[in-house]
mmCIF file of N, CA and C in Angstrom:
data_model
loop_
_atom_site.group_PDB
_atom_site.id
_atom_site.type_symbol
_atom_site.label_atom_id
_atom_site.label_comp_id
_atom_site.label_asym_id
_atom_site.label_seq_id
_atom_site.Cartn_x
_atom_site.Cartn_y
_atom_site.Cartn_z
ATOM 1 N N UNK A 16 0.618 -1.295 -0.012
ATOM 2 C CA UNK A 16 -0.274 0.033 -0.220
ATOM 3 C C UNK A 16 0.961 1.339 0.069
ATOM 4 N N UNK A 17 0.840 2.372 -0.956
ATOM 5 C CA UNK A 17 1.442 3.350 -0.728
ATOM 6 C C UNK A 17 1.076 4.163 0.159
ATOM 7 N N UNK A 18 2.110 4.846 0.764
ATOM 8 C CA UNK A 18 2.086 5.560 1.948
ATOM 9 C C UNK A 18 1.157 6.826 1.588
ATOM 10 N N UNK A 19 0.544 7.527 2.832
ATOM 11 C CA UNK A 19 -0.050 8.720 2.202
ATOM 12 C C UNK A 19 0.570 9.907 2.144
ATOM 13 N N UNK A 20 -0.063 10.529 1.629
ATOM 14 C CA UNK A 20 0.856 11.697 1.010
ATOM 15 C C UNK A 20 1.544 12.699 2.248
ATOM 16 N N UNK A 21 2.831 12.924 1.827
ATOM 17 C CA UNK A 21 3.319 13.771 2.908
ATOM 18 C C UNK A 21 2.417 14.979 2.811
ATOM 19 N N UNK A 22 2.697 16.033 3.836
ATOM 20 C CA UNK A 22 2.059 17.028 3.656
ATOM 21 C C UNK A 22 2.735 17.935 2.214
ATOM 22 N N UNK A 23 2.126 17.564 1.167
ATOM 23 C CA UNK A 23 2.250 17.871 0.104
ATOM 24 C C UNK A 23 1.935 19.507 -0.040
ATOM 25 N N UNK A 24 0.639 19.752 0.731
ATOM 26 C CA UNK A 24 0.661 21.191 0.092
ATOM 27 C C UNK A 24 1.560 22.207 0.864
ATOM 28 N N UNK A 25 2.133 21.760 1.915
ATOM 29 C CA UNK A 25 3.428 22.563 2.496
ATOM 30 C C UNK A 25 4.573 22.835 1.119
ATOM 31 N N UNK A 26 4.619 21.725 0.874
ATOM 32 C CA UNK A 26 5.665 21.537 -0.341
ATOM 33 C C UNK A 26 4.914 22.750 -1.653
ATOM 34 N N UNK A 27 4.051 22.057 -2.003
ATOM 35 C CA UNK A 27 3.060 23.187 -2.978
ATOM 36 C C UNK A 27 3.436 24.721 -2.563
ATOM 37 N N UNK A 28 2.774 24.969 -1.470
ATOM 38 C CA UNK A 28 3.002 26.381 -1.523
ATOM 39 C C UNK A 28 4.281 26.877 -1.416
ATOM 40 N N UNK A 29 5.214 26.255 -0.525
ATOM 41 C CA UNK A 29 6.917 26.866 -1.003
ATOM 42 C C UNK A 29 7.238 26.826 -2.357
ATOM 43 N N UNK A 30 6.476 25.984 -3.047
ATOM 44 C CA UNK A 30 7.312 26.072 -4.700
ATOM 45 C C UNK A 30 6.483 26.445 -5.308
ATOM 46 N N UNK A 31 4.888 26.079 -5.555
ATOM 47 C CA UNK A 31 4.164 26.198 -6.459
ATOM 48 C C UNK A 31 3.884 27.434 -6.934
ATOM 49 N N UNK A 32 4.151 28.685 -6.134
ATOM 50 C CA UNK A 32 3.341 29.832 -6.262
ATOM 51 C C UNK A 32 4.504 30.773 -7.018
ATOM 52 N N UNK A 33 5.674 29.765 -7.307
ATOM 53 C CA UNK A 33 6.961 30.368 -8.302
ATOM 54 C C UNK A 33 6.169 30.578 -9.739
ATOM 55 N N UNK A 34 5.569 31.724 -9.836
ATOM 56 C CA UNK A 34 5.217 32.004 -11.124
ATOM 57 C C UNK A 34 6.242 33.203 -11.824
ATOM 58 N N UNK A 35 5.695 33.436 -13.052
ATOM 59 C CA UNK A 35 6.533 34.271 -13.814
ATOM 60 C C UNK A 35 6.646 35.534 -13.093
ATOM 61 N N UNK A 36 7.906 35.932 -13.239
ATOM 62 C CA UNK A 36 8.309 37.369 -12.757
ATOM 63 C C UNK A 36 7.465 38.439 -13.009
ATOM 64 N N UNK A 37 6.780 38.768 -12.643
ATOM 65 C CA UNK A 37 5.569 39.744 -13.244
ATOM 66 C C UNK A 37 6.241 41.104 -13.231
ATOM 67 N N UNK A 38 7.233 41.600 -14.250
ATOM 68 C CA UNK A 38 7.775 42.793 -13.938
ATOM 69 C C UNK A 38 7.473 44.061 -14.886
ATOM 70 N N UNK A 39 6.931 43.724 -15.986
ATOM 71 C CA UNK A 39 6.501 45.036 -16.937
ATOM 72 C C UNK A 39 5.361 45.753 -16.750
ATOM 73 N N UNK A 40 5.433 46.924 -17.446
ATOM 74 C CA UNK A 40 4.321 47.987 -17.428
ATOM 75 C C UNK A 40 3.226 46.831 -18.152
ATOM 76 N N UNK A 41 3.196 46.283 -19.245
ATOM 77 C CA UNK A 41 2.251 45.568 -19.816
ATOM 78 C C UNK A 41 1.693 44.327 -18.871
ATOM 79 N N UNK A 42 1.906 44.157 -17.747
ATOM 80 C CA UNK A 42 1.492 42.903 -16.920
ATOM 81 C C UNK A 42 -0.329 43.325 -16.638
ATOM 82 N N UNK A 43 -0.893 41.955 -16.886
ATOM 83 C CA UNK A 43 -2.259 42.144 -16.649
ATOM 84 C C UNK A 43 -2.779 42.556 -15.316
ATOM 85 N N UNK A 44 -3.913 43.252 -14.910
ATOM 86 C CA UNK A 44 -3.920 43.657 -13.835
ATOM 87 C C UNK A 44 -5.458 42.518 -13.139
ATOM 88 N N UNK A 45 -5.821 41.608 -13.942
ATOM 89 C CA UNK A 45 -7.045 40.942 -13.718
ATOM 90 C C UNK A 45 -6.577 39.629 -14.377
ATOM 91 N N UNK A 46 -7.309 38.631 -13.715
ATOM 92 C CA UNK A 46 -7.157 37.068 -14.398
ATOM 93 C C UNK A 46 -7.504 37.252 -15.776
ATOM 94 N N UNK A 47 -9.115 38.058 -15.889
ATOM 95 C CA UNK A 47 -9.583 37.985 -17.346
ATOM 96 C C UNK A 47 -8.216 38.460 -18.188
ATOM 97 N N UNK A 48 -7.745 39.545 -18.077
ATOM 98 C CA UNK A 48 -6.620 40.506 -18.564
ATOM 99 C C UNK A 48 -5.829 39.331 -19.098
ATOM 100 N N UNK A 49 -5.307 38.807 -18.281
ATOM 101 C CA UNK A 49 -4.027 37.453 -18.087
ATOM 102 C C UNK A 49 -4.691 36.761 -19.221
ATOM 103 N N UNK A 50 -5.798 36.502 -19.095
ATOM 104 C CA UNK A 50 -6.031 34.945 -20.076
ATOM 105 C C UNK A 50 -6.551 35.716 -21.539
ATOM 106 N N UNK A 51 -6.619 37.089 -21.705
ATOM 107 C CA UNK A 51 -7.052 38.021 -23.166
ATOM 108 C C UNK A 51 -5.495 37.735 -24.099
ATOM 109 N N UNK A 52 -4.444 37.582 -23.441
ATOM 110 C CA UNK A 52 -3.277 37.688 -24.217
ATOM 111 C C UNK A 52 -3.088 36.630 -25.347
ATOM 112 N N UNK A 53 -3.355 36.991 -26.532
ATOM 113 C CA UNK A 53 -3.473 36.013 -27.568
ATOM 114 C C UNK A 53 -2.196 35.611 -28.000
ATOM 115 N N UNK A 54 -1.121 36.126 -27.505
ATOM 116 C CA UNK A 54 0.213 35.499 -27.938
ATOM 117 C C UNK A 54 0.541 34.404 -27.120
ATOM 118 N N UNK A 55 -0.146 33.875 -26.150
ATOM 119 C CA UNK A 55 0.089 32.896 -25.512
ATOM 120 C C UNK A 55 -0.306 31.514 -25.732
ATOM 121 N N UNK A 56 0.312 30.838 -25.947
ATOM 122 C CA UNK A 56 -0.272 29.608 -26.264
ATOM 123 C C UNK A 56 0.113 28.400 -25.405
ATOM 124 N N UNK A 57 -0.349 27.327 -24.932
ATOM 125 C CA UNK A 57 0.169 26.293 -24.037
ATOM 126 C C UNK A 57 -0.333 25.185 -24.385
ATOM 127 N N UNK A 58 0.306 23.991 -24.883
ATOM 128 C CA UNK A 58 0.114 23.149 -25.595
ATOM 129 C C UNK A 58 0.303 21.713 -24.601
ATOM 130 N N UNK A 59 1.171 22.481 -23.416
ATOM 131 C CA UNK A 59 1.774 21.432 -22.473
ATOM 132 C C UNK A 59 0.824 20.959 -21.409
ATOM 133 N N UNK A 60 0.124 22.216 -21.246
ATOM 134 C CA UNK A 60 -0.884 22.147 -19.422
ATOM 135 C C UNK A 60 -2.157 22.679 -20.144
ATOM 136 N N UNK A 61 -2.289 23.348 -21.415
ATOM 137 C CA UNK A 61 -3.614 23.656 -21.998
ATOM 138 C C UNK A 61 -3.762 24.920 -20.855
ATOM 139 N N UNK A 62 -2.879 25.333 -20.348
ATOM 140 C CA UNK A 62 -3.015 26.829 -19.411
ATOM 141 C C UNK A 62 -3.867 28.221 -20.444
ATOM 142 N N UNK A 63 -4.485 28.682 -19.698
ATOM 143 C CA UNK A 63 -5.140 30.005 -20.506
ATOM 144 C C UNK A 63 -4.133 31.491 -20.318
ATOM 145 N N UNK A 64 -3.159 31.065 -19.208
ATOM 146 C CA UNK A 64 -2.391 32.602 -19.332
ATOM 147 C C UNK A 64 -1.002 31.994 -18.935
ATOM 148 N N UNK A 65 0.044 32.929 -19.248
ATOM 149 C CA UNK A 65 1.035 32.625 -18.732
ATOM 150 C C UNK A 65 1.797 32.057 -17.534
ATOM 151 N N UNK A 66 0.650 33.303 -16.424
ATOM 152 C CA UNK A 66 0.621 33.135 -15.066
ATOM 153 C C UNK A 66 0.175 31.491 -14.708
ATOM 154 N N UNK A 67 -1.105 31.198 -15.363
ATOM 155 C CA UNK A 67 -1.122 29.431 -15.100
ATOM 156 C C UNK A 67 -0.220 28.782 -15.863
ATOM 157 N N UNK A 68 0.207 28.572 -16.663
ATOM 158 C CA UNK A 68 1.683 28.048 -17.158
ATOM 159 C C UNK A 68 2.461 28.069 -16.225
ATOM 160 N N UNK A 69 3.126 28.806 -15.998
ATOM 161 C CA UNK A 69 4.209 29.123 -15.142
ATOM 162 C C UNK A 69 3.805 28.383 -13.599
ATOM 163 N N UNK A 70 2.778 28.624 -13.170
ATOM 164 C CA UNK A 70 2.180 28.003 -12.019
ATOM 165 C C UNK A 70 2.401 26.517 -11.704
ATOM 166 N N UNK A 71 1.477 25.881 -13.023
ATOM 167 C CA UNK A 71 1.439 24.308 -13.408
ATOM 168 C C UNK A 71 2.625 24.105 -13.592
ATOM 169 N N UNK A 72 3.399 24.616 -14.187
ATOM 170 C CA UNK A 72 5.026 24.176 -14.481
ATOM 171 C C UNK A 72 5.848 23.998 -13.386
ATOM 172 N N UNK A 73 5.867 24.925 -12.336
ATOM 173 C CA UNK A 73 6.467 25.176 -11.461
ATOM 174 C C UNK A 73 6.118 24.120 -10.351
ATOM 175 N N UNK A 74 4.883 24.149 -10.319
ATOM 176 C CA UNK A 74 4.172 23.171 -9.314
ATOM 177 C C UNK A 74 4.585 21.440 -9.731
ATOM 178 N N UNK A 75 4.471 21.037 -11.160
ATOM 179 C CA UNK A 75 4.783 19.915 -11.378
ATOM 180 C C UNK A 75 6.206 19.464 -11.076
ATOM 181 N N UNK A 76 7.131 20.517 -11.263
ATOM 182 C CA UNK A 76 8.166 20.388 -10.874
ATOM 183 C C UNK A 76 8.621 19.974 -9.370
ATOM 184 N N UNK A 77 8.193 20.775 -8.967
ATOM 185 C CA UNK A 77 8.179 20.600 -7.207
ATOM 186 C C UNK A 77 7.414 19.331 -6.880
ATOM 187 N N UNK A 78 6.598 19.001 -7.316
ATOM 188 C CA UNK A 78 5.798 17.559 -6.831
ATOM 189 C C UNK A 78 5.713 16.317 -7.332
ATOM 190 N N UNK A 79 6.727 16.275 -8.543
ATOM 191 C CA UNK A 79 6.821 15.134 -9.181
ATOM 192 C C UNK A 79 7.958 14.223 -8.547
ATOM 193 N N UNK A 80 8.917 14.633 -7.608
ATOM 194 C CA UNK A 80 9.381 13.978 -7.022
ATOM 195 C C UNK A 80 8.775 13.121 -6.009
ATOM 196 N N UNK A 81 7.875 13.532 -5.431
ATOM 197 C CA UNK A 81 7.061 12.776 -4.210
ATOM 198 C C UNK A 81 5.723 12.201 -4.690
ATOM 199 N N UNK A 82 5.054 12.773 -5.923
ATOM 200 C CA UNK A 82 4.218 12.101 -6.471
ATOM 201 C C UNK A 82 4.442 11.608 -7.746
ATOM 202 N N UNK A 83 3.326 10.733 -8.293
ATOM 203 C CA UNK A 83 3.424 10.607 -9.811
ATOM 204 C C UNK A 83 3.043 11.821 -10.684
ATOM 205 N N UNK A 84 3.179 11.720 -12.110
ATOM 206 C CA UNK A 84 2.867 12.658 -12.768
ATOM 207 C C UNK A 84 1.644 12.900 -12.704
ATOM 208 N N UNK A 85 0.616 12.088 -12.929
ATOM 209 C CA UNK A 85 -0.849 12.241 -12.834
ATOM 210 C C UNK A 85 -1.060 13.150 -11.422
ATOM 211 N N UNK A 86 -1.034 12.400 -10.299
ATOM 212 C CA UNK A 86 -0.765 13.063 -9.139
ATOM 213 C C UNK A 86 -0.581 14.491 -8.570
ATOM 214 N N UNK A 87 0.615 14.751 -9.360
ATOM 215 C CA UNK A 87 0.961 16.032 -9.443
ATOM 216 C C UNK A 87 0.006 16.961 -10.164
ATOM 217 N N UNK A 88 -0.126 16.606 -11.456
ATOM 218 C CA UNK A 88 -1.587 17.009 -12.483
ATOM 219 C C UNK A 88 -2.836 17.717 -11.596
ATOM 220 N N UNK A 89 -2.936 16.336 -11.085
ATOM 221 C CA UNK A 89 -4.407 16.757 -10.335
ATOM 222 C C UNK A 89 -4.159 18.060 -9.186
ATOM 223 N N UNK A 90 -3.394 17.519 -8.561
ATOM 224 C CA UNK A 90 -2.870 18.814 -7.091
ATOM 225 C C UNK A 90 -2.713 19.930 -7.697
ATOM 226 N N UNK A 91 -1.763 20.290 -8.973
ATOM 227 C CA UNK A 91 -1.445 21.620 -9.177
ATOM 228 C C UNK A 91 -2.633 22.058 -10.049
ATOM 229 N N UNK A 92 -3.310 21.348 -10.741
ATOM 230 C CA UNK A 92 -4.563 22.198 -11.157
ATOM 231 C C UNK A 92 -5.546 22.368 -10.473
ATOM 232 N N UNK A 93 -5.727 21.353 -9.287
ATOM 233 C CA UNK A 93 -6.779 21.753 -8.443
ATOM 234 C C UNK A 93 -6.045 23.170 -7.715
ATOM 235 N N UNK A 94 -5.089 23.271 -7.210
ATOM 236 C CA UNK A 94 -4.661 24.266 -6.366
ATOM 237 C C UNK A 94 -4.518 25.810 -7.182
ATOM 238 N N UNK A 95 -4.194 25.488 -8.430
ATOM 239 C CA UNK A 95 -4.564 26.620 -9.395
ATOM 240 C C UNK A 95 -5.786 27.337 -9.578
ATOM 241 N N UNK A 96 -6.559 26.577 -9.693
ATOM 242 C CA UNK A 96 -7.878 26.376 -10.174
ATOM 243 C C UNK A 96 -8.655 27.220 -8.503
ATOM 244 N N UNK A 97 -8.194 26.484 -7.455
ATOM 245 C CA UNK A 97 -8.821 27.079 -6.387
ATOM 246 C C UNK A 97 -8.526 28.538 -5.967
ATOM 247 N N UNK A 98 -6.754 28.992 -6.412
ATOM 248 C CA UNK A 98 -6.664 30.254 -6.047
ATOM 249 C C UNK A 98 -6.788 31.156 -6.792
ATOM 250 N N UNK A 99 -7.239 30.905 -8.055
ATOM 251 C CA UNK A 99 -7.490 31.574 -8.976
ATOM 252 C C UNK A 99 -9.112 32.217 -8.595
ATOM 253 N N UNK A 100 -9.897 31.131 -8.288
ATOM 254 C CA UNK A 100 -11.526 31.552 -7.867
ATOM 255 C C UNK A 100 -10.985 32.452 -6.228
ATOM 256 N N UNK A 101 -10.329 32.393 -5.610
ATOM 257 C CA UNK A 101 -10.328 32.493 -4.429
ATOM 258 C C UNK A 101 -9.324 34.007 -4.410
ATOM 259 N N UNK A 102 -8.349 34.257 -5.064
ATOM 260 C CA UNK A 102 -7.937 35.625 -4.972
ATOM 261 C C UNK A 102 -7.544 36.433 -5.760
ATOM 262 N N UNK A 103 -7.482 37.471 -6.017
ATOM 263 C CA UNK A 103 -7.452 38.440 -7.235
ATOM 264 C C UNK A 103 -5.955 38.181 -7.693
ATOM 265 N N UNK A 104 -5.632 38.941 -8.733
ATOM 266 C CA UNK A 104 -4.469 38.557 -9.428
ATOM 267 C C UNK A 104 -3.737 39.084 -8.746
ATOM 268 N N UNK A 105 -3.927 40.474 -8.016
ATOM 269 C CA UNK A 105 -2.935 41.346 -7.362
ATOM 270 C C UNK A 105 -2.750 40.268 -6.139
ATOM 271 N N UNK A 106 -3.540 39.518 -5.284
ATOM 272 C CA UNK A 106 -3.254 38.888 -4.265
ATOM 273 C C UNK A 106 -2.415 37.916 -4.356
ATOM 274 N N UNK A 107 -2.611 37.058 -5.527
ATOM 275 C CA UNK A 107 -1.812 35.813 -5.766
ATOM 276 C C UNK A 107 -0.722 36.485 -5.893
ATOM 277 N N UNK A 108 -0.272 37.458 -6.665
ATOM 278 C CA UNK A 108 1.288 37.948 -6.955
ATOM 279 C C UNK A 108 1.880 38.370 -5.633
ATOM 280 N N UNK A 109 0.999 38.906 -4.591
ATOM 281 C CA UNK A 109 1.439 39.185 -3.397
ATOM 282 C C UNK A 109 2.054 37.971 -2.429
ATOM 283 N N UNK A 110 0.779 37.295 -2.428
ATOM 284 C CA UNK A 110 1.396 35.811 -1.889
ATOM 285 C C UNK A 110 2.376 35.033 -2.405
ATOM 286 N N UNK A 111 2.619 34.978 -3.612
ATOM 287 C CA UNK A 111 3.976 34.474 -4.860
ATOM 288 C C UNK A 111 4.955 35.327 -4.428
ATOM 289 N N UNK A 112 5.161 36.391 -4.293
ATOM 290 C CA UNK A 112 6.319 37.283 -3.788
ATOM 291 C C UNK A 112 6.627 37.259 -2.512
ATOM 292 N N UNK A 113 5.534 36.954 -1.298
ATOM 293 C CA UNK A 113 5.891 36.609 -0.203
ATOM 294 C C UNK A 113 6.577 35.443 0.109
ATOM 295 N N UNK A 114 6.273 34.457 -0.426
ATOM 296 C CA UNK A 114 6.501 32.649 -0.323
ATOM 297 C C UNK A 114 8.071 32.937 -1.365
ATOM 298 N N UNK A 115 8.183 33.728 -2.313
ATOM 299 C CA UNK A 115 9.611 33.350 -2.676
ATOM 300 C C UNK A 115 10.575 33.715 -1.908
ATOM 301 N N UNK A 116 10.198 34.910 -0.803
ATOM 302 C CA UNK A 116 11.323 35.441 0.139
ATOM 303 C C UNK A 116 11.135 34.620 1.582
ATOM 304 N N UNK A 117 10.152 34.408 1.597
ATOM 305 C CA UNK A 117 9.763 33.643 3.201
ATOM 306 C C UNK A 117 9.323 32.359 2.897
ATOM 307 N N UNK A 118 9.794 31.444 2.313
ATOM 308 C CA UNK A 118 9.284 29.700 1.785
ATOM 309 C C UNK A 118 8.355 29.256 2.732
ATOM 310 N N UNK A 119 8.914 29.419 4.032
ATOM 311 C CA UNK A 119 8.066 28.825 5.015
ATOM 312 C C UNK A 119 6.735 29.219 5.553
ATOM 313 N N UNK A 120 5.882 29.097 5.272
ATOM 314 C CA UNK A 120 4.534 30.014 5.537
ATOM 315 C C UNK A 120 3.963 30.134 6.881
ATOM 316 N N UNK A 121 4.624 29.413 7.786
ATOM 317 C CA UNK A 121 4.498 29.764 9.149
ATOM 318 C C UNK A 121 5.210 30.684 9.697
ATOM 319 N N UNK A 122 6.226 31.753 8.578
ATOM 320 C CA UNK A 122 6.889 33.020 8.977
ATOM 321 C C UNK A 122 6.171 33.965 8.488
ATOM 322 N N UNK A 123 5.357 33.804 7.652
ATOM 323 C CA UNK A 123 4.443 35.106 7.149
ATOM 324 C C UNK A 123 3.766 35.963 8.093
ATOM 325 N N UNK A 124 3.730 37.022 7.730
ATOM 326 C CA UNK A 124 3.191 37.800 8.698
ATOM 327 C C UNK A 124 2.089 39.051 8.014
ATOM 328 N N UNK A 125 1.125 39.615 8.406
ATOM 329 C CA UNK A 125 0.573 40.530 7.985
ATOM 330 C C UNK A 125 -0.591 40.199 7.262
ATOM 331 N N UNK A 126 -1.184 41.008 5.995
ATOM 332 C CA UNK A 126 -2.221 40.680 5.285
ATOM 333 C C UNK A 126 -1.791 39.276 4.374
ATOM 334 N N UNK A 127 -0.474 38.984 4.215
ATOM 335 C CA UNK A 127 -0.185 37.767 3.256
ATOM 336 C C UNK A 127 -0.288 36.712 4.216
ATOM 337 N N UNK A 128 0.146 36.888 5.718
ATOM 338 C CA UNK A 128 -0.203 35.647 6.547
ATOM 339 C C UNK A 128 -1.869 35.161 6.591
ATOM 340 N N UNK A 129 -2.450 36.478 6.402
ATOM 341 C CA UNK A 129 -3.944 36.121 6.227
ATOM 342 C C UNK A 129 -4.311 35.390 5.020
ATOM 343 N N UNK A 130 -3.701 35.915 4.006
ATOM 344 C CA UNK A 130 -4.277 35.210 2.895
ATOM 345 C C UNK A 130 -3.630 33.678 2.866
ATOM 346 N N UNK A 131 -2.618 33.660 3.117
ATOM 347 C CA UNK A 131 -2.099 31.909 3.562
ATOM 348 C C UNK A 131 -2.940 31.615 4.468
ATOM 349 N N UNK A 132 -3.348 31.973 5.674
ATOM 350 C CA UNK A 132 -4.432 31.523 6.839
ATOM 351 C C UNK A 132 -5.586 30.977 6.535
ATOM 352 N N UNK A 133 -6.312 32.073 5.959
ATOM 353 C CA UNK A 133 -7.453 32.371 5.420
ATOM 354 C C UNK A 133 -8.148 31.149 4.464
ATOM 355 N N UNK A 134 -6.974 31.226 3.202
ATOM 356 C CA UNK A 134 -7.354 30.697 1.768
ATOM 357 C C UNK A 134 -6.558 29.691 1.524
ATOM 358 N N UNK A 135 -5.089 29.844 1.253
ATOM 359 C CA UNK A 135 -4.469 29.133 0.435
ATOM 360 C C UNK A 135 -4.135 27.808 0.896
ATOM 361 N N UNK A 136 -3.966 27.937 2.223
ATOM 362 C CA UNK A 136 -3.510 26.491 2.841
ATOM 363 C C UNK A 136 -4.652 25.682 2.852
ATOM 364 N N UNK A 137 -5.659 26.476 2.983
ATOM 365 C CA UNK A 137 -7.100 25.139 2.734
ATOM 366 C C UNK A 137 -7.128 24.625 1.401
ATOM 367 N N UNK A 138 -6.718 25.237 0.896
ATOM 368 C CA UNK A 138 -6.795 25.057 -1.090
ATOM 369 C C UNK A 138 -5.612 24.196 -1.177
ATOM 370 N N UNK A 139 -4.615 24.397 -0.649
ATOM 371 C CA UNK A 139 -3.645 23.167 -0.862
ATOM 372 C C UNK A 139 -3.935 21.916 0.072
ATOM 373 N N UNK A 140 -4.137 22.184 1.407
ATOM 374 C CA UNK A 140 -4.565 20.870 2.113
ATOM 375 C C UNK A 140 -6.151 20.076 1.395
ATOM 376 N N UNK A 141 -6.678 21.218 0.682
ATOM 377 C CA UNK A 141 -7.782 20.256 0.118
ATOM 378 C C UNK A 141 -7.975 19.938 -1.286
ATOM 379 N N UNK A 142 -6.975 20.165 -1.948
ATOM 380 C CA UNK A 142 -6.322 19.598 -3.265
ATOM 381 C C UNK A 142 -5.441 18.029 -2.882
ATOM 382 N N UNK A 143 -4.362 18.545 -1.762
ATOM 383 C CA UNK A 143 -3.524 17.108 -1.235
ATOM 384 C C UNK A 143 -4.627 15.995 -0.972
ATOM 385 N N UNK A 144 -5.554 16.563 -0.076
ATOM 386 C CA UNK A 144 -6.176 15.266 0.224
ATOM 387 C C UNK A 144 -7.267 14.584 -1.315
ATOM 388 N N UNK A 145 -7.551 15.574 -1.895
ATOM 389 C CA UNK A 145 -7.864 14.976 -3.648
ATOM 390 C C UNK A 145 -7.485 13.944 -4.146
ATOM 391 N N UNK A 146 -5.982 14.302 -4.186
ATOM 392 C CA UNK A 146 -4.940 13.656 -4.912
ATOM 393 C C UNK A 146 -4.893 12.334 -3.729
ATOM 394 N N UNK A 147 -4.697 12.167 -2.544
ATOM 395 C CA UNK A 147 -4.596 11.145 -1.798
ATOM 396 C C UNK A 147 -5.747 10.072 -1.538
ATOM 397 N N UNK A 148 -7.244 10.266 -2.154
ATOM 398 C CA UNK A 148 -7.793 9.660 -1.979
ATOM 399 C C UNK A 148 -8.051 8.514 -2.808
#
């Protein structure tokens, strides 16, 4: 019998949110704007934006050492969908930036800690349970 999943959501949180460095003035401000960039085509993941593609690519890379590719795809897709539905693009980027500089979620503070504690952590746990089922 395969061992139950490690706290994959912690690993996911530490590495999954490494998305494209959003640094130029043409960056979208909303999820809808991100998905309207017709220059972006993603055959690997079927992603609708560069943000989604980069999230999925980073998540897959971070989690395929401990999960099968199919399990990682479920975890990563579920995590992105949950974050996209629960956070604005600005909140997503803020959490991403904070986790890049403070990879341990328990070290976050302020509004970012609230985003993690109130939203993101539950999403990752729920998605990890889905993979573990």
